[in-house]
mmCIF file of C-alpha atoms and ligand atoms in Angstrom:
data_model
loop_
_atom_site.group_PDB
_atom_site.id
_atom_site.type_symbol
_atom_site.label_atom_id
_atom_site.label_comp_id
_atom_site.label_asym_id
_atom_site.label_seq_id
_atom_site.Cartn_x
_atom_site.Cartn_y
_atom_site.Cartn_z
ATOM 1 C CA UNK A 1 0.000 0.000 0.000
ATOM 2 C CA UNK A 2 1.484 3.391 -0.902
ATOM 3 C CA UNK A 3 1.197 6.549 1.185
ATOM 4 C CA UNK A 4 -1.879 7.776 -0.634
ATOM 5 C CA UNK A 5 -3.837 4.535 -0.203
ATOM 6 C CA UNK A 6 -2.932 4.376 3.467
ATOM 7 C CA UNK A 7 -3.922 7.988 3.954
ATOM 8 C CA UNK A 8 -7.285 7.459 2.307
ATOM 9 C CA UNK A 9 -8.126 4.362 4.366
ATOM 10 C CA UNK A 10 -7.342 6.074 7.681
ATOM 11 C CA UNK A 11 -10.197 8.006 9.231
ATOM 12 C CA UNK A 12 -12.723 6.939 6.547
ATOM 13 C CA UNK A 13 -15.422 6.543 9.217
ATOM 14 C CA UNK A 14 -14.811 10.025 10.603
ATOM 15 C CA UNK A 15 -14.957 11.484 7.113
ATOM 16 C CA UNK A 16 -18.313 9.796 6.483
ATOM 17 C CA UNK A 17 -19.640 11.193 9.750
ATOM 18 C CA UNK A 18 -18.325 14.672 8.819
ATOM 19 C CA UNK A 19 -20.188 14.526 5.486
ATOM 20 C CA UNK A 20 -23.439 13.396 7.069
ATOM 21 C CA UNK A 21 -23.525 15.574 10.170
ATOM 22 C CA UNK A 22 -21.740 18.737 9.046
ATOM 23 C CA UNK A 23 -22.474 18.970 5.316
ATOM 24 C CA UNK A 24 -25.654 17.070 4.342
ATOM 25 C CA UNK A 25 -27.575 18.143 7.424
ATOM 26 C CA UNK A 26 -26.739 21.791 6.791
ATOM 27 C CA UNK A 27 -27.873 21.716 3.193
ATOM 28 C CA UNK A 28 -24.775 21.036 1.075
ATOM 29 C CA UNK A 29 -26.086 19.440 -2.133
ATOM 30 C CA UNK A 30 -23.126 18.999 -4.495
ATOM 31 C CA UNK A 31 -22.624 15.214 -4.602
ATOM 32 C CA UNK A 32 -19.322 15.393 -6.492
ATOM 33 C CA UNK A 33 -17.979 17.725 -3.795
ATOM 34 C CA UNK A 34 -19.063 15.393 -1.001
ATOM 35 C CA UNK A 35 -17.505 12.436 -2.794
ATOM 36 C CA UNK A 36 -14.229 14.377 -2.949
ATOM 37 C CA UNK A 37 -14.426 15.382 0.717
ATOM 38 C CA UNK A 38 -15.068 11.755 1.669
ATOM 39 C CA UNK A 39 -11.659 10.919 0.127
ATOM 40 C CA UNK A 40 -9.274 13.819 0.796
ATOM 41 C CA UNK A 41 -7.296 12.935 3.977
ATOM 42 C CA UNK A 42 -7.882 16.143 5.978
ATOM 43 C CA UNK A 43 -5.915 14.728 8.961
ATOM 44 C CA UNK A 44 -2.689 15.024 6.929
ATOM 45 C CA UNK A 45 -3.207 18.787 6.548
ATOM 46 C CA UNK A 46 -2.844 19.426 10.304
ATOM 47 C CA UNK A 47 -0.026 18.779 12.762
ATOM 48 C CA UNK A 48 0.167 15.142 13.918
ATOM 49 C CA UNK A 49 -0.818 16.240 17.452
ATOM 50 C CA UNK A 50 -4.168 17.503 16.052
ATOM 51 C CA UNK A 51 -4.963 14.599 13.701
ATOM 52 C CA UNK A 52 -7.612 13.139 16.015
ATOM 53 C CA UNK A 53 -9.516 16.433 15.781
ATOM 54 C CA UNK A 54 -9.096 16.990 12.027
ATOM 55 C CA UNK A 55 -12.693 15.996 11.167
ATOM 56 C CA UNK A 56 -14.294 18.059 13.941
ATOM 57 C CA UNK A 57 -16.740 20.882 13.186
ATOM 58 C CA UNK A 58 -14.201 23.690 13.610
ATOM 59 C CA UNK A 59 -11.117 25.390 12.201
ATOM 60 C CA UNK A 60 -7.731 24.294 13.662
ATOM 61 C CA UNK A 61 -4.367 26.051 14.004
ATOM 62 C CA UNK A 62 -1.767 25.359 11.301
ATOM 63 C CA UNK A 63 1.097 27.482 12.688
ATOM 64 C CA UNK A 64 2.181 31.068 11.838
ATOM 65 C CA UNK A 65 -1.069 32.276 13.486
ATOM 66 C CA UNK A 66 -3.132 30.823 10.630
ATOM 67 C CA UNK A 67 -5.922 28.235 10.560
ATOM 68 C CA UNK A 68 -7.312 25.465 8.364
ATOM 69 C CA UNK A 69 -10.953 26.321 7.620
ATOM 70 C CA UNK A 70 -13.866 24.406 9.142
ATOM 71 C CA UNK A 71 -15.065 21.559 6.829
ATOM 72 C CA UNK A 72 -18.530 23.084 6.362
ATOM 73 C CA UNK A 73 -17.070 26.441 5.293
ATOM 74 C CA UNK A 74 -14.768 24.686 2.783
ATOM 75 C CA UNK A 75 -17.834 22.884 1.382
ATOM 76 C CA UNK A 76 -20.019 25.986 1.279
ATOM 77 C CA UNK A 77 -17.365 28.077 -0.491
ATOM 78 C CA UNK A 78 -16.517 25.335 -2.988
ATOM 79 C CA UNK A 79 -20.178 24.669 -3.772
ATOM 80 C CA UNK A 80 -20.673 28.364 -4.538
ATOM 81 C CA UNK A 81 -18.128 28.100 -7.380
ATOM 82 C CA UNK A 82 -20.244 25.542 -9.345
ATOM 83 C CA UNK A 83 -17.180 23.608 -10.529
ATOM 84 C CA UNK A 84 -17.774 21.032 -13.262
ATOM 85 C CA UNK A 85 -14.191 19.884 -13.899
ATOM 86 C CA UNK A 86 -12.825 22.083 -16.694
ATOM 87 C CA UNK A 87 -12.269 25.307 -14.758
ATOM 88 C CA UNK A 88 -9.077 27.228 -14.045
ATOM 89 C CA UNK A 89 -9.305 28.371 -10.447
ATOM 90 C CA UNK A 90 -7.427 31.047 -8.489
ATOM 91 C CA UNK A 91 -7.115 30.586 -4.726
ATOM 92 C CA UNK A 92 -5.824 33.331 -2.425
ATOM 93 C CA UNK A 93 -4.421 32.022 0.891
ATOM 94 C CA UNK A 94 -3.069 28.492 0.348
ATOM 95 C CA UNK A 95 -2.581 27.814 4.059
ATOM 96 C CA UNK A 96 -2.657 24.090 4.874
ATOM 97 C CA UNK A 97 -3.551 23.250 1.252
ATOM 98 C CA UNK A 98 -6.736 21.369 2.214
ATOM 99 C CA UNK A 99 -9.004 23.707 0.244
ATOM 100 C CA UNK A 100 -6.429 23.659 -2.564
ATOM 101 C CA UNK A 101 -6.662 19.850 -2.765
ATOM 102 C CA UNK A 102 -10.467 19.976 -2.925
ATOM 103 C CA UNK A 103 -10.273 22.522 -5.756
ATOM 104 C CA UNK A 104 -7.625 20.449 -7.579
ATOM 105 C CA UNK A 105 -9.964 17.443 -7.451
ATOM 106 C CA UNK A 106 -12.912 19.409 -8.811
ATOM 107 C CA UNK A 107 -11.354 21.659 -11.468
ATOM 108 C CA UNK A 108 -8.751 21.397 -14.197
ATOM 109 C CA UNK A 109 -6.066 23.672 -12.792
ATOM 110 C CA UNK A 110 -5.505 25.563 -9.543
ATOM 111 C CA UNK A 111 -3.320 28.652 -9.190
ATOM 112 C CA UNK A 112 -2.761 29.323 -5.493
ATOM 113 C CA UNK A 113 -1.114 32.328 -3.834
ATOM 114 C CA UNK A 114 0.140 32.478 -0.237
ATOM 115 C CA UNK A 115 2.078 35.331 1.386
ATOM 116 C CA UNK A 116 3.942 33.276 4.034
ATOM 117 C CA UNK A 117 6.839 31.375 2.435
ATOM 118 C CA UNK A 118 7.344 28.643 5.094
ATOM 119 C CA UNK A 119 3.651 27.722 4.810
ATOM 120 C CA UNK A 120 3.960 27.303 1.040
ATOM 121 C CA UNK A 121 7.109 25.188 1.359
ATOM 122 C CA UNK A 122 5.424 22.754 3.734
ATOM 123 C CA UNK A 123 2.127 22.605 1.828
ATOM 124 C CA UNK A 124 3.886 22.011 -1.491
ATOM 125 C CA UNK A 125 5.656 18.929 -0.088
ATOM 126 C CA UNK A 126 2.373 17.511 1.190
ATOM 127 C CA UNK A 127 0.370 18.142 -2.003
ATOM 128 C CA UNK A 128 3.206 16.674 -4.087
ATOM 129 C CA UNK A 129 3.261 13.565 -1.896
ATOM 130 C CA UNK A 130 -0.490 13.196 -2.478
ATOM 131 C CA UNK A 131 0.269 13.353 -6.239
ATOM 132 C CA UNK A 132 -1.585 16.531 -7.153
ATOM 133 C CA UNK A 133 -0.112 17.673 -10.446
ATOM 134 C CA UNK A 134 -2.517 20.444 -11.403
ATOM 135 C CA UNK A 135 -1.562 22.996 -8.755
ATOM 136 C CA UNK A 136 0.736 25.987 -9.346
ATOM 137 C CA UNK A 137 2.032 27.845 -6.266
ATOM 138 C CA UNK A 138 3.171 31.431 -5.834
ATOM 139 C CA UNK A 139 4.482 33.324 -2.795
ATOM 140 C CA UNK A 140 3.078 36.815 -3.146
ATOM 141 C CA UNK A 141 0.412 39.263 -2.006
ATOM 142 C CA UNK A 142 -2.732 37.706 -3.473
ATOM 143 C CA UNK A 143 -4.665 40.985 -3.415
ATOM 144 C CA UNK A 144 -2.993 41.694 -6.782
ATOM 145 C CA UNK A 145 -4.329 38.425 -8.208
ATOM 146 C CA UNK A 146 -2.296 36.595 -10.887
ATOM 147 C CA UNK A 147 -2.677 38.725 -13.994
ATOM 148 C CA UNK A 148 -0.492 36.584 -16.333
ATOM 149 C CA UNK A 149 -2.744 33.602 -15.842
ATOM 150 C CA UNK A 150 -6.091 35.417 -15.869
ATOM 151 C CA UNK A 151 -8.981 35.205 -16.561
ATOM 152 C CA UNK A 152 -10.111 32.579 -14.036
ATOM 153 C CA UNK A 153 -13.414 30.717 -14.138
ATOM 154 C CA UNK A 154 -13.524 30.717 -10.356
ATOM 155 C CA UNK A 155 -11.755 32.629 -7.580
ATOM 156 C CA UNK A 156 -11.750 31.682 -3.894
ATOM 157 C CA UNK A 157 -10.382 34.035 -1.223
ATOM 158 C CA UNK A 158 -9.551 32.117 1.937
ATOM 159 C CA UNK A 159 -9.011 35.068 4.252
ATOM 160 C CA UNK A 160 -11.198 37.895 5.580
ATOM 161 C CA UNK A 161 -11.249 41.036 3.482
ATOM 162 C CA UNK A 162 -12.907 44.444 4.035
ATOM 163 C CA UNK A 163 -13.901 44.416 0.354
ATOM 164 C CA UNK A 164 -13.137 42.332 -2.714
ATOM 165 C CA UNK A 165 -9.894 43.581 -4.301
ATOM 166 C CA UNK A 166 -10.609 45.162 -7.700
ATOM 167 C CA UNK A 167 -7.840 43.210 -9.456
ATOM 168 C CA UNK A 168 -9.554 39.956 -8.543
ATOM 169 C CA UNK A 169 -12.887 41.117 -9.943
ATOM 170 C CA UNK A 170 -11.105 42.121 -13.163
ATOM 171 C CA UNK A 171 -9.393 38.720 -13.396
ATOM 172 C CA UNK A 172 -12.676 36.802 -13.130
ATOM 173 C CA UNK A 173 -13.904 35.368 -16.446
ATOM 174 C CA UNK A 174 -17.349 36.022 -17.879
ATOM 175 C CA UNK A 175 -19.841 33.611 -16.218
ATOM 176 C CA UNK A 176 -17.295 33.062 -13.443
ATOM 177 C CA UNK A 177 -17.938 33.024 -9.701
ATOM 178 C CA UNK A 178 -15.833 34.484 -6.894
ATOM 179 C CA UNK A 179 -16.348 33.633 -3.225
ATOM 180 C CA UNK A 180 -14.863 35.483 -0.255
ATOM 181 C CA UNK A 181 -15.476 36.262 3.429
ATOM 182 C CA UNK A 182 -16.215 39.998 3.361
ATOM 183 C CA UNK A 183 -16.560 42.166 6.463
ATOM 184 C CA UNK A 184 -14.688 43.300 9.560
ATOM 185 C CA UNK A 185 -11.791 41.630 11.321
ATOM 186 C CA UNK A 186 -14.081 39.929 13.848
ATOM 187 C CA UNK A 187 -16.740 38.471 11.575
ATOM 188 C CA UNK A 188 -17.570 38.311 7.897
ATOM 189 C CA UNK A 189 -20.283 37.251 5.486
ATOM 190 C CA UNK A 190 -19.487 34.693 2.810
ATOM 191 C CA UNK A 191 -20.120 36.656 -0.359
ATOM 192 C CA UNK A 192 -20.474 35.259 -3.877
ATOM 193 C CA UNK A 193 -19.908 37.514 -6.892
ATOM 194 C CA UNK A 194 -20.949 36.255 -10.313
ATOM 195 C CA UNK A 195 -19.894 37.984 -13.520
ATOM 196 C CA UNK A 196 -22.505 38.018 -16.257
ATOM 197 C CA UNK A 197 -21.201 40.010 -19.206
ATOM 198 C CA UNK A 198 -20.556 43.490 -17.856
ATOM 199 C CA UNK A 199 -22.828 42.877 -14.851
ATOM 200 C CA UNK A 200 -21.812 41.726 -11.371
ATOM 201 C CA UNK A 201 -24.351 39.928 -9.237
ATOM 202 C CA UNK A 202 -23.627 39.659 -5.520
ATOM 203 C CA UNK A 203 -25.211 37.211 -3.088
ATOM 204 C CA UNK A 204 -24.586 36.667 0.612
ATOM 205 C CA UNK A 205 -24.405 33.313 2.349
ATOM 206 C CA UNK A 206 -23.659 32.494 5.997
ATOM 207 C CA UNK A 207 -21.493 34.460 8.397
ATOM 208 C CA UNK A 208 -18.038 33.193 9.224
ATOM 209 C CA UNK A 209 -14.764 34.104 10.909
ATOM 210 C CA UNK A 210 -11.526 33.993 8.930
ATOM 211 C CA UNK A 211 -7.995 35.201 9.645
ATOM 212 C CA UNK A 212 -7.322 38.531 7.870
ATOM 213 C CA UNK A 213 -6.253 38.937 4.258
ATOM 214 C CA UNK A 214 -3.131 41.054 4.647
ATOM 215 C CA UNK A 215 -1.962 42.999 1.648
ATOM 216 C CA UNK A 216 -1.976 46.135 -0.435
ATOM 217 C CA UNK A 217 -5.714 45.984 -1.225
ATOM 218 C CA UNK A 218 -6.995 44.452 2.048
ATOM 219 C CA UNK A 219 -5.784 44.879 5.674
ATOM 220 C CA UNK A 220 -2.425 46.428 6.523
ATOM 221 C CA UNK A 221 0.167 44.181 8.167
ATOM 222 C CA UNK A 222 -0.301 45.650 11.659
ATOM 223 C CA UNK A 223 -3.302 47.262 13.236
HETATM 224 N N1 SAH B 301 -7.794 27.565 2.954
HETATM 225 C C1 SAH B 301 -6.719 27.641 3.920
HETATM 226 C C2 SAH B 301 -6.875 28.890 4.750
HETATM 227 C C3 SAH B 301 -5.655 29.272 5.471
HETATM 228 S S1 SAH B 301 -5.815 30.695 6.482
HETATM 229 C C4 SAH B 301 -6.791 26.404 4.800
HETATM 230 O O1 SAH B 301 -7.893 25.907 5.006
HETATM 231 O O2 SAH B 301 -5.765 25.955 5.280
HETATM 232 C C5 SAH B 301 -5.601 31.996 5.310
HETATM 233 C C6 SAH B 301 -4.290 32.065 4.619
HETATM 234 O O3 SAH B 301 -4.257 33.252 3.827
HETATM 235 C C7 SAH B 301 -3.081 32.146 5.545
HETATM 236 O O4 SAH B 301 -2.189 31.107 5.252
HETATM 237 C C8 SAH B 301 -2.489 33.525 5.251
HETATM 238 O O5 SAH B 301 -1.093 33.567 5.352
HETATM 239 C C9 SAH B 301 -2.955 33.747 3.819
HETATM 240 N N2 SAH B 301 -2.968 35.147 3.392
HETATM 241 C C10 SAH B 301 -3.327 36.250 4.090
HETATM 242 N N3 SAH B 301 -3.217 37.356 3.337
HETATM 243 C C11 SAH B 301 -2.771 36.952 2.117
HETATM 244 C C12 SAH B 301 -2.457 37.629 0.887
HETATM 245 N N4 SAH B 301 -2.585 38.955 0.727
HETATM 246 N N5 SAH B 301 -2.032 36.888 -0.161
HETATM 247 C C13 SAH B 301 -1.891 35.550 -0.055
HETATM 248 N N6 SAH B 301 -2.173 34.853 1.076
HETATM 249 C C14 SAH B 301 -2.606 35.544 2.146
#
């Protein structure tokens, strides 16, 4: 059995329970997404001392004052992107790489930006060991987006922002969806922007609490 097979077998029961109690019961409907989340070994994306708690209904620390998002929030944000398999996706805030892996399973290519270099180095090793080959990493301030690779069919911002950076809206393709936690530092509203020709349609989902998006077009480094 190779690493990947072992990883998938471990905690299968807890993953099933997570899908039933945290996702299905709260109204997640995307079956392909739930199939993916029943496979991706979330316990490998946290420190070994936290593995027993990896499938709990909460975010967990991943070092550098950052957190891996709660499973339900990962599901809700991913579902909002309506991925069918052919999309090119931009993710801002790679963090543990758990959300990145879910996106890589559900789309054709993922471009992910993280500002903290040691986080990227660690996450890259893990995602490579799990054999994801459709992820491109960049260490940068994601509030600028990734202009060279734009437009993107879907954009996911994994950190709290006072407003959606303009560059990201510009880099969203026609008929594309962008999801982000928008609001203050203490709490935000998951917000979905859809681009329809020259029109932008905005819709709000549940409230949430993310670590801040720190960069030129979001929060300053210190406050
Ligand atoms: N989806 C990730 C979330 C990690 S927390 C997970 O579940 O693990 C949010 C991440 O966004 C942190 O790693 C933080 O360093 C990163 N971040 C904050 N501001 C950023 C910016 N301007 N550009 C890129 N990444 C940023």
